[in-house]
Short mmCIF file of C-alpha atoms and ligand atoms in Angstrom, two decimals:
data_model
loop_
_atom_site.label_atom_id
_atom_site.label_comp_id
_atom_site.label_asym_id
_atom_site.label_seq_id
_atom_site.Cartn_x
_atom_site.Cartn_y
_atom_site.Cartn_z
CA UNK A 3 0.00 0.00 0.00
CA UNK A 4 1.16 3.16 -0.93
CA UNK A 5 0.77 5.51 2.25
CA UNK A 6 0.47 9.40 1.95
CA UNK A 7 2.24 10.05 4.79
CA UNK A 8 5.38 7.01 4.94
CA UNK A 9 7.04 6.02 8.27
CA UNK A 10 10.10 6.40 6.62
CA UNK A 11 11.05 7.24 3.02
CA UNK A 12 14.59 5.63 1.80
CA UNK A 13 14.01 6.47 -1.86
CA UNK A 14 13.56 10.96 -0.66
CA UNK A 15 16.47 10.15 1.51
CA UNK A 16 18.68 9.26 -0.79
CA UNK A 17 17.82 11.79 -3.80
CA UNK A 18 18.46 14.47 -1.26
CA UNK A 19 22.20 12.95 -0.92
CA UNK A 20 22.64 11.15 -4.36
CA UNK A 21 25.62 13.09 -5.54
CA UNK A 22 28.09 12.94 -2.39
CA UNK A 23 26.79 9.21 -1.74
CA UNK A 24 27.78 8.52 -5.47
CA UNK A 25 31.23 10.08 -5.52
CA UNK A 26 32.04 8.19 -1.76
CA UNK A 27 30.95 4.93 -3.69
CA UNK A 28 32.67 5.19 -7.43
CA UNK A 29 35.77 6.38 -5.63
CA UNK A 30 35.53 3.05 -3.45
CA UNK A 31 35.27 0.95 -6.35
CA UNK A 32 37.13 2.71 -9.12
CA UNK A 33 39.87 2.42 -6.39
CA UNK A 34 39.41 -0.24 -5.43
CA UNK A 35 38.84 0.13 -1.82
CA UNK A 36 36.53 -2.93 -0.65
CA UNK A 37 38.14 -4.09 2.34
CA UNK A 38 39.30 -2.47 5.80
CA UNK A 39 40.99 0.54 3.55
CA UNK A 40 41.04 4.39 4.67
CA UNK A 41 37.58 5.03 4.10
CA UNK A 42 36.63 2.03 7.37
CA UNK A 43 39.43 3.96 9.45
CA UNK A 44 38.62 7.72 8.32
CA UNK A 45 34.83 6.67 9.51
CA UNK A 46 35.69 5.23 12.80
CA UNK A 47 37.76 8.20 13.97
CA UNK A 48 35.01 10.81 12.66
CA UNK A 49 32.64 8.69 14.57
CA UNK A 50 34.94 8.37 17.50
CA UNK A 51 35.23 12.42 17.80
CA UNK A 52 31.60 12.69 17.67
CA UNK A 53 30.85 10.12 20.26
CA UNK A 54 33.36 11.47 22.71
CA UNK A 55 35.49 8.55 22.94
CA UNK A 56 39.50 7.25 21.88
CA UNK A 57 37.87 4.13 19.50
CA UNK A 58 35.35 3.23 17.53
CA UNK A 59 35.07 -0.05 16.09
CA UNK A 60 33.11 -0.47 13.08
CA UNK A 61 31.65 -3.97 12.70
CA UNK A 62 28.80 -5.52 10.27
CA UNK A 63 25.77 -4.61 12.82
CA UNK A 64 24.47 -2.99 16.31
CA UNK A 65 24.28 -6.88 17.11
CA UNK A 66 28.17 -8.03 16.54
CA UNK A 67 28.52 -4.45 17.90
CA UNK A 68 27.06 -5.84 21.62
CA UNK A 69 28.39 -9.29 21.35
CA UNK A 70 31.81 -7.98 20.68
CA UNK A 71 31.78 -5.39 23.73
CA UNK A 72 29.94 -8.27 26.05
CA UNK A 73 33.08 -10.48 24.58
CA UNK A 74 35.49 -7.57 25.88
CA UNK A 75 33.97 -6.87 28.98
CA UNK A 76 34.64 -10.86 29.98
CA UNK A 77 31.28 -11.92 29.74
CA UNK A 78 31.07 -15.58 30.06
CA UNK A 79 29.17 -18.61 30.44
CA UNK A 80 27.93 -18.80 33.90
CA UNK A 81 27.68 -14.75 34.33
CA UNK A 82 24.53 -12.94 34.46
CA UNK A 83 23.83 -9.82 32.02
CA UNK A 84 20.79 -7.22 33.42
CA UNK A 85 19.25 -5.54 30.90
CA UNK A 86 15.24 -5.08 30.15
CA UNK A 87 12.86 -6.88 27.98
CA UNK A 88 11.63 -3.50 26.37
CA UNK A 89 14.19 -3.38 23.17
CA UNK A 90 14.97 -5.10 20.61
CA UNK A 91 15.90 -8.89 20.39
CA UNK A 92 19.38 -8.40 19.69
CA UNK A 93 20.59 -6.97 22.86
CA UNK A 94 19.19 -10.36 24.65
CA UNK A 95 20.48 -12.61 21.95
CA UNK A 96 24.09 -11.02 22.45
CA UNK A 97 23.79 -11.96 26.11
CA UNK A 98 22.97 -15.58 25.24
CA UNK A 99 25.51 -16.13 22.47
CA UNK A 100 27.48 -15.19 24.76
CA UNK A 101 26.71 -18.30 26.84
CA UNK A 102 25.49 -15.72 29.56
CA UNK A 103 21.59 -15.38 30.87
CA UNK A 104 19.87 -12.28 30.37
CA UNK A 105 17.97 -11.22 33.68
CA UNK A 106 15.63 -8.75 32.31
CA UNK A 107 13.91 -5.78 34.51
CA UNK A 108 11.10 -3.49 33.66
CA UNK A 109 11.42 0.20 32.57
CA UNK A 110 9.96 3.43 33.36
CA UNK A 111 7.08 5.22 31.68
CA UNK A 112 9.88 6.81 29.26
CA UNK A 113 10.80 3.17 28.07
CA UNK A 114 14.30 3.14 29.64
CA UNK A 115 15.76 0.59 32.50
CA UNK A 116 14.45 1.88 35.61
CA UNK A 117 17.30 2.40 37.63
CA UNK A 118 15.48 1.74 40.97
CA UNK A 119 15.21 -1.73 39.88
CA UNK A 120 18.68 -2.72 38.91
CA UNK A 121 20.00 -3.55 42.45
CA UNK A 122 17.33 -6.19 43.30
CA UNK A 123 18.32 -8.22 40.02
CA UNK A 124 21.91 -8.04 41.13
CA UNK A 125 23.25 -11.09 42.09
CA UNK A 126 26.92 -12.84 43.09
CA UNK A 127 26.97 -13.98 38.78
CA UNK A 128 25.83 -10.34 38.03
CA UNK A 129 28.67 -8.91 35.11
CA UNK A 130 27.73 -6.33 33.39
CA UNK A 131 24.45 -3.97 32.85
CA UNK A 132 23.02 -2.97 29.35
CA UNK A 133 20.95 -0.31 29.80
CA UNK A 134 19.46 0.58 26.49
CA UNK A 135 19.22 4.24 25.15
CA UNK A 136 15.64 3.40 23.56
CA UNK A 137 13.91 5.96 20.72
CA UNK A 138 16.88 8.62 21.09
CA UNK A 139 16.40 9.03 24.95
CA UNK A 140 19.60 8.53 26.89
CA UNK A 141 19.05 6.07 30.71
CA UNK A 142 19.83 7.69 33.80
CA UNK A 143 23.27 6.96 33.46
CA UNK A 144 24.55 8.58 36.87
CA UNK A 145 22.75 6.63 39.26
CA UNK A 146 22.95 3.54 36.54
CA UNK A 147 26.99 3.99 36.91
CA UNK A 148 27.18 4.71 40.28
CA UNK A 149 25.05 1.04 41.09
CA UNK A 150 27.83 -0.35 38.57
CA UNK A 151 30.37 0.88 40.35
CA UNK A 152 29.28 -0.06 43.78
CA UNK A 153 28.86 -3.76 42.05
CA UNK A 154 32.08 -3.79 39.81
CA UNK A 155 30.27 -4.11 36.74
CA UNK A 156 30.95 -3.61 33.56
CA UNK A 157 28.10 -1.05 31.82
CA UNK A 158 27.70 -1.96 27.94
CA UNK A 159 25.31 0.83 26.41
CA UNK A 160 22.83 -0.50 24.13
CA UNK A 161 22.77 3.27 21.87
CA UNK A 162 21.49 1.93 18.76
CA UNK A 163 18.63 3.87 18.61
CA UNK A 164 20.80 7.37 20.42
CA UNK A 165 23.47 8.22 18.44
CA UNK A 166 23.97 11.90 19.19
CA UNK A 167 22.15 11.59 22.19
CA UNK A 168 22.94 13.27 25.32
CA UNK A 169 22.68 12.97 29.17
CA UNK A 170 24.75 15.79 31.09
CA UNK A 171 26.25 16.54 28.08
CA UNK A 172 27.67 13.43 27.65
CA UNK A 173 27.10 11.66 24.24
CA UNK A 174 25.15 7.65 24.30
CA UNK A 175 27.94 5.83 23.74
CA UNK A 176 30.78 7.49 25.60
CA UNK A 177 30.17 6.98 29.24
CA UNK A 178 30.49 3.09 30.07
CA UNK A 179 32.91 0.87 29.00
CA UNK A 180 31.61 0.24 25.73
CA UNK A 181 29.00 1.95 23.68
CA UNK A 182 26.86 -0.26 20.69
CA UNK A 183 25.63 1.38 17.78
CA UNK A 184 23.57 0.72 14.60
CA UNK A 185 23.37 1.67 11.57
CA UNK A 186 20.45 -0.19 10.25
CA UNK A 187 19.16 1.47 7.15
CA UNK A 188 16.33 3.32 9.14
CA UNK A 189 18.64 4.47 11.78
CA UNK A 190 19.33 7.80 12.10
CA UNK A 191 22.73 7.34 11.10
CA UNK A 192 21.49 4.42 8.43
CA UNK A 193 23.85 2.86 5.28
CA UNK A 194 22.64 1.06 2.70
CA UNK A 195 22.34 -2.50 4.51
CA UNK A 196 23.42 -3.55 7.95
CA UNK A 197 26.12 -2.37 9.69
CA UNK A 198 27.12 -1.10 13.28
CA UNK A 199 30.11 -0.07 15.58
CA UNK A 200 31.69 -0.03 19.13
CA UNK A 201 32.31 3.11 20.98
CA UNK A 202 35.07 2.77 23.55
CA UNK A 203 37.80 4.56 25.85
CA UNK A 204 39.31 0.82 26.75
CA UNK A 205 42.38 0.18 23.88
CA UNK A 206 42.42 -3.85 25.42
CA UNK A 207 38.42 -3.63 23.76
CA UNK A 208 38.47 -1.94 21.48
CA UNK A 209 41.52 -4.42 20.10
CA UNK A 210 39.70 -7.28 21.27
CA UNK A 211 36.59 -6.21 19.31
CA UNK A 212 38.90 -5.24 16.09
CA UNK A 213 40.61 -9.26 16.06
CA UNK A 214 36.80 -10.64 16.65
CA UNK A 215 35.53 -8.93 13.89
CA UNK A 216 38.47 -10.18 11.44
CA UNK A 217 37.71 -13.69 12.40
CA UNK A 218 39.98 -13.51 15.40
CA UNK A 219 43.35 -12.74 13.35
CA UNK A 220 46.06 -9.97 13.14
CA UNK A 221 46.68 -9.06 9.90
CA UNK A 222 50.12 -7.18 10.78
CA UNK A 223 51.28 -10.77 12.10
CA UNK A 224 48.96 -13.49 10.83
CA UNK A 225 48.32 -14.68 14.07
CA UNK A 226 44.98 -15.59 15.07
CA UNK A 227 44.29 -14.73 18.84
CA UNK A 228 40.34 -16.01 18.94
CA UNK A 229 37.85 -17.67 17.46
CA UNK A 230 36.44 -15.08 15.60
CA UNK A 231 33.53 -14.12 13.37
CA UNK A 232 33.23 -12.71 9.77
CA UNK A 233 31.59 -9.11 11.01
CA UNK A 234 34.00 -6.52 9.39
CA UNK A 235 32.33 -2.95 8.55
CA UNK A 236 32.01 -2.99 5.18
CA UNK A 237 34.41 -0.54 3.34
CA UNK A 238 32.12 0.97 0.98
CA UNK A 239 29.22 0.88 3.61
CA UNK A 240 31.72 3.35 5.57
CA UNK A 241 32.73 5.38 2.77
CA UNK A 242 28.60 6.25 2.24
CA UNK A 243 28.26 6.63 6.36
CA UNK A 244 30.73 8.74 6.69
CA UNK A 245 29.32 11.16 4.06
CA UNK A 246 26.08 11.42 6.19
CA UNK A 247 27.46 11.46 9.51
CA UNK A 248 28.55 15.03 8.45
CA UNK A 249 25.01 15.50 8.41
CA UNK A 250 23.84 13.94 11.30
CA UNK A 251 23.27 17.10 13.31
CA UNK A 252 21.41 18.64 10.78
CA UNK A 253 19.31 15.87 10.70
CA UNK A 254 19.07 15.40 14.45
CA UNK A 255 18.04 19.02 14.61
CA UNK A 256 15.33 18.25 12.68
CA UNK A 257 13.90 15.57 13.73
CA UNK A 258 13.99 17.67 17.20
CA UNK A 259 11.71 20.19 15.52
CA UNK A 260 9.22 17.28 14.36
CA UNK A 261 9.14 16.24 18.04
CA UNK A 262 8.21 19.52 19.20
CA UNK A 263 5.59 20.20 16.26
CA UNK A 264 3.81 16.51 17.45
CA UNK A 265 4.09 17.71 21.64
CA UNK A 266 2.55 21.06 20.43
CA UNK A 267 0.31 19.57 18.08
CA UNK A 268 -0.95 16.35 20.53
CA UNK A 269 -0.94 17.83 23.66
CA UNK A 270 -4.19 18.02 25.70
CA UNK A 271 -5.73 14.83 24.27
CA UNK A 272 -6.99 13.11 27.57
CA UNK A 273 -6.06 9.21 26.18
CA UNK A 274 -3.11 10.09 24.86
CA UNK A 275 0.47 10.13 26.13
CA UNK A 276 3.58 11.85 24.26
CA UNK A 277 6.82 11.95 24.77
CA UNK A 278 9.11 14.09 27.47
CA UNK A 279 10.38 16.73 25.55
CA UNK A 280 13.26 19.35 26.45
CA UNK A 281 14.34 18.46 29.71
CA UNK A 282 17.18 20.00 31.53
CA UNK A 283 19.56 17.08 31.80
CA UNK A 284 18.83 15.18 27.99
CA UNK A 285 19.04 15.90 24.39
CA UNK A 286 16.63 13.34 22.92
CA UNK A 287 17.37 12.51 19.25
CA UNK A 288 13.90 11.05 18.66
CA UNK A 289 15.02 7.41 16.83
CA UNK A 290 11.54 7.31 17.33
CA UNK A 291 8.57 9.40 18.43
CA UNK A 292 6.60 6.91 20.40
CA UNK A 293 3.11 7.57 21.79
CA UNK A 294 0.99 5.45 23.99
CA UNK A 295 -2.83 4.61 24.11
CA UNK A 296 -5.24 2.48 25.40
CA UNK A 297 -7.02 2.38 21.99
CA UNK A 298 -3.93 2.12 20.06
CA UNK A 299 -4.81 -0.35 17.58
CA UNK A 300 -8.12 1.61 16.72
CA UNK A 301 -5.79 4.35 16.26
CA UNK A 302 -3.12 2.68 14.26
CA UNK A 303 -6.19 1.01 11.65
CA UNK A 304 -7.84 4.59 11.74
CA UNK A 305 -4.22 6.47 10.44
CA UNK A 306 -4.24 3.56 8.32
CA UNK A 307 -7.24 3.76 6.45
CA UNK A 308 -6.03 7.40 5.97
CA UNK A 309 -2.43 6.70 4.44
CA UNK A 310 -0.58 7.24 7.30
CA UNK A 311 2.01 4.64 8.58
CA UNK A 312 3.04 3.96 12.14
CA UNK A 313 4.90 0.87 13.45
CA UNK A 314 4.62 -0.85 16.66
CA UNK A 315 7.46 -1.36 18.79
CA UNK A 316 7.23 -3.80 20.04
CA UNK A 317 3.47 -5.60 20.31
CA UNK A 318 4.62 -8.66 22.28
CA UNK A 319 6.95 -8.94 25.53
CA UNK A 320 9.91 -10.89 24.22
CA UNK A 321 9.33 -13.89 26.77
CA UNK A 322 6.36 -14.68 24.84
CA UNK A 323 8.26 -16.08 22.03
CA UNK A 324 8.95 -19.70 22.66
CA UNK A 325 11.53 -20.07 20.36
CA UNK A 326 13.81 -17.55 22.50
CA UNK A 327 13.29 -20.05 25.86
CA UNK A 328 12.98 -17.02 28.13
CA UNK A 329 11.76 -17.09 31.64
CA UNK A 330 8.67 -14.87 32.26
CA UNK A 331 9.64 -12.31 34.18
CA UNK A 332 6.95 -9.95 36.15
CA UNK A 333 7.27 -6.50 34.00
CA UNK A 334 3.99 -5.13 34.12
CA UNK A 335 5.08 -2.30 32.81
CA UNK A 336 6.83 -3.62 29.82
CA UNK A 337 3.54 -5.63 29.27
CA UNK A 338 1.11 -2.41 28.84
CA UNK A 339 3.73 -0.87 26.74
CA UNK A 340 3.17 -3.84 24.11
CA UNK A 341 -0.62 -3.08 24.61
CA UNK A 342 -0.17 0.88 24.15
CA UNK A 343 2.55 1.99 22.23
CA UNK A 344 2.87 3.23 18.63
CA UNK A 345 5.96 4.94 16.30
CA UNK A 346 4.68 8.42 14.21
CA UNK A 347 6.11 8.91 10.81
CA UNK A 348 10.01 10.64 11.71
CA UNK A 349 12.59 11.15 10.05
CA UNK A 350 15.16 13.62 8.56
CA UNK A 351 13.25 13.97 5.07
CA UNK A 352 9.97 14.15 6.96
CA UNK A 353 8.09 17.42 6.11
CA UNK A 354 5.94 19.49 7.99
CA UNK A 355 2.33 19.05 5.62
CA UNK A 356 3.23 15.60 6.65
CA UNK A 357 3.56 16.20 10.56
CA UNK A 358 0.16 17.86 10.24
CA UNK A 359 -1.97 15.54 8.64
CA UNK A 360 -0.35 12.53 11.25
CA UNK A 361 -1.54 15.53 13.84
CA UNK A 362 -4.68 16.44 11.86
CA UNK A 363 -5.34 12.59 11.77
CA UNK A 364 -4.98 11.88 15.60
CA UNK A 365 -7.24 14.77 16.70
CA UNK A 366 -9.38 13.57 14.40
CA UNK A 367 -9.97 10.29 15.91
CA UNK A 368 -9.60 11.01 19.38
CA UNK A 369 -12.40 13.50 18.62
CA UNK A 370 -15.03 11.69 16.79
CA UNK A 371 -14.14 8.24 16.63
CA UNK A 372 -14.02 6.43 19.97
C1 PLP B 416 17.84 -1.14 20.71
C2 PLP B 416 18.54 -1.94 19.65
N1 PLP B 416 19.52 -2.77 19.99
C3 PLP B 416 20.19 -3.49 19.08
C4 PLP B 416 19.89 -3.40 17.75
C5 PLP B 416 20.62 -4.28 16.80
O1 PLP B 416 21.17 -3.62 15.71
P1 PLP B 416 21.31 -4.36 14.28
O2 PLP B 416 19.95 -4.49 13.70
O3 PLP B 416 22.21 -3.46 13.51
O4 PLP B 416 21.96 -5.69 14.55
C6 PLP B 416 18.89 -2.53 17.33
C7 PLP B 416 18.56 -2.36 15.89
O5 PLP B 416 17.55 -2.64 15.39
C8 PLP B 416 18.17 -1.80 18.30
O6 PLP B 416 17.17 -0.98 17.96
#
């Protein structure tokens, strides 16, 4: 179906970049540049500088991105991992390829780990936290590494979704030992495929995490220090994101403006909650701009039914897939969350006609239709 109003639009994305993304590509291949050439190490220290950190690692997704950190932080068979059950699979299944088990704890109503809970799932096997930086929103990361501290645990940031994100000041990605990135086409950094990196201020990680990806070996020596996997960056994929992280704060800016146009434009709508917006100690980036309903599938058919896309993230808890072998934990509040919650159209290409009709829309149906 073709909607009036897209979630996401890859095809306006990329005509807005075509020429610079074309150059960074033909010079790749006229040179001949496929593999771990200047392009892969150019990216990493741009993205490194922005981040706020010595390293960056770029590897072939956000999920060899958290294996590889979990991997450098010594996480083992027989540890623990606490993270929540409110993201996406991947941080959970890096946990368990690990050979570690994920003990997952509810959030808050913003989405993210709630901090209060953390010490309560803390136990003698306890390694390392991953709190997750969900829809462009940075955790509580003082109190998160203070409790990490007190514990000795290693804190791997899940900032995926938060790249440019900020708590204090501080950048996702720069303030525990390792931070995880994506670049997932619909990120807001996104290439052309998968694709991810590691963030970190720990040289003995970030070299760990550049042998993994290059199935364990040194290519200076030959010598091959781990099992490894195939999960190199891809050469050309950095050429292209390193031509739009140049753009990145444009874009963020934007999507910033979006955010306030929906707050302004939702606000006062009894069933409906929005988003925090502008608070003192964050810079949301707004991954995604995430509302929350009782009547949110009434609302999702009604937008629907008038060409306006929205995705659900996520509509059931994780543990309710057999095929992961979860326990069921008692998150009530990641439970309503599946019930309630619903991703508006955002993005850096996004225009404001289109922000008022998704407005227009919702007013609409809160007004005459339930
Ligand atoms: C919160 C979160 N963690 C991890 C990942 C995994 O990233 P990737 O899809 O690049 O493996 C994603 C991406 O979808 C994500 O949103």
């Amino acid at each position: 179906m073709a909607y009036r109003v897209p979630f996401i639009d890859p095809r306006r994305h990329y005509a807005t970049l075509k020429p610079e993304i074309d150059r960074a590509i033909t010079e790749c291949l006229a040179n001949g540049d496929l593999v771990n050439r200047h392009q892969l190490k150019d990216f990493e220290q741009h993205l490194a500088e922005f981040v706020g950190v010595k390293y960056a690692v770029g590897v072939n997704s956000g999920y060899h991105a958290l294996l590889f950190a979990l991997l450098g932080a010594g996480v083992e068979p027989g540890h623990e991992v606490v993270t929540v059950a409110h993201t996406f699979v991947a941080t959970v299944s890096a946990i368990v390829h690990c050979g570690a088990s994920p003990v997952l704890i509810d959030v808050g109503p913003d989405f993210n780990m709630d901090v209060d809970r953390i010490e309560r799932a803390i136990t003698p096997r306890t390694k390392a936290l991953i709190p997750v930086h969900l829809n462009g929103r940075v955790c509580e990361m003082d109190r998160l590494l203070a409790l990490a501290d007190k514990y000795g645990l290693a804190v791997i940031e899940d900032a995926a979704q938060a790249l440019g994100a900020t708590f204090d000041g501080k950048r996702a990605g720069s303030q525990g030992r390792a931070g995880c990135f994506s670049f997932y086409p619909f990120k807001v950094l996104g290439g052309f495929g998968d694709g991810g990196a590691i963030t970190t201020n720990d040289a003995a990680l970030a070299r760990m995490a550049t042998l993994l990806r290059y199935n364990g070996e040194d290519r200076a020596t030959g010598d091959y220090h781990y099992h490894g996997q195939t999960a190199l960056l891809d050469n050309v994929q950095a050429a292209v994101l390193d031509v739009k992280l140049r753009h990145l704060p444009d874009w963020i800016a934007h999507r910033r403006r979006i955010a306030a146009a929906y707050h302004r434009g939702l606000a006062g709508i009894t069933r409906l909650r929005i988003p925090r917006f502008d608070e003192a100690r964050r810079e949301d980036i707004f991954q995604n701009y995430v509302i929350r309903t009782g009547v949110r599938d009434q609302l999702r058919a009604y937008l629907k039914e008038q060409g306006i896309e929205t995705l659900v993230h996520w509509p059931k808890p994780m543990w309710e897939h057999p095929g992961l072998g979860l326990a069921t934990p008692d998150l009530p509040e990641t439970r309503s969350i599946c019930r309630e919650v619903l991703s508006l159209p955002m993005s850096a290409e996004l225009t404001w006609e289109e922000v008022k009709a998704t407005v227009d829309c919702i007013r609409d149906f809160f007004a005459t239709h339930i």
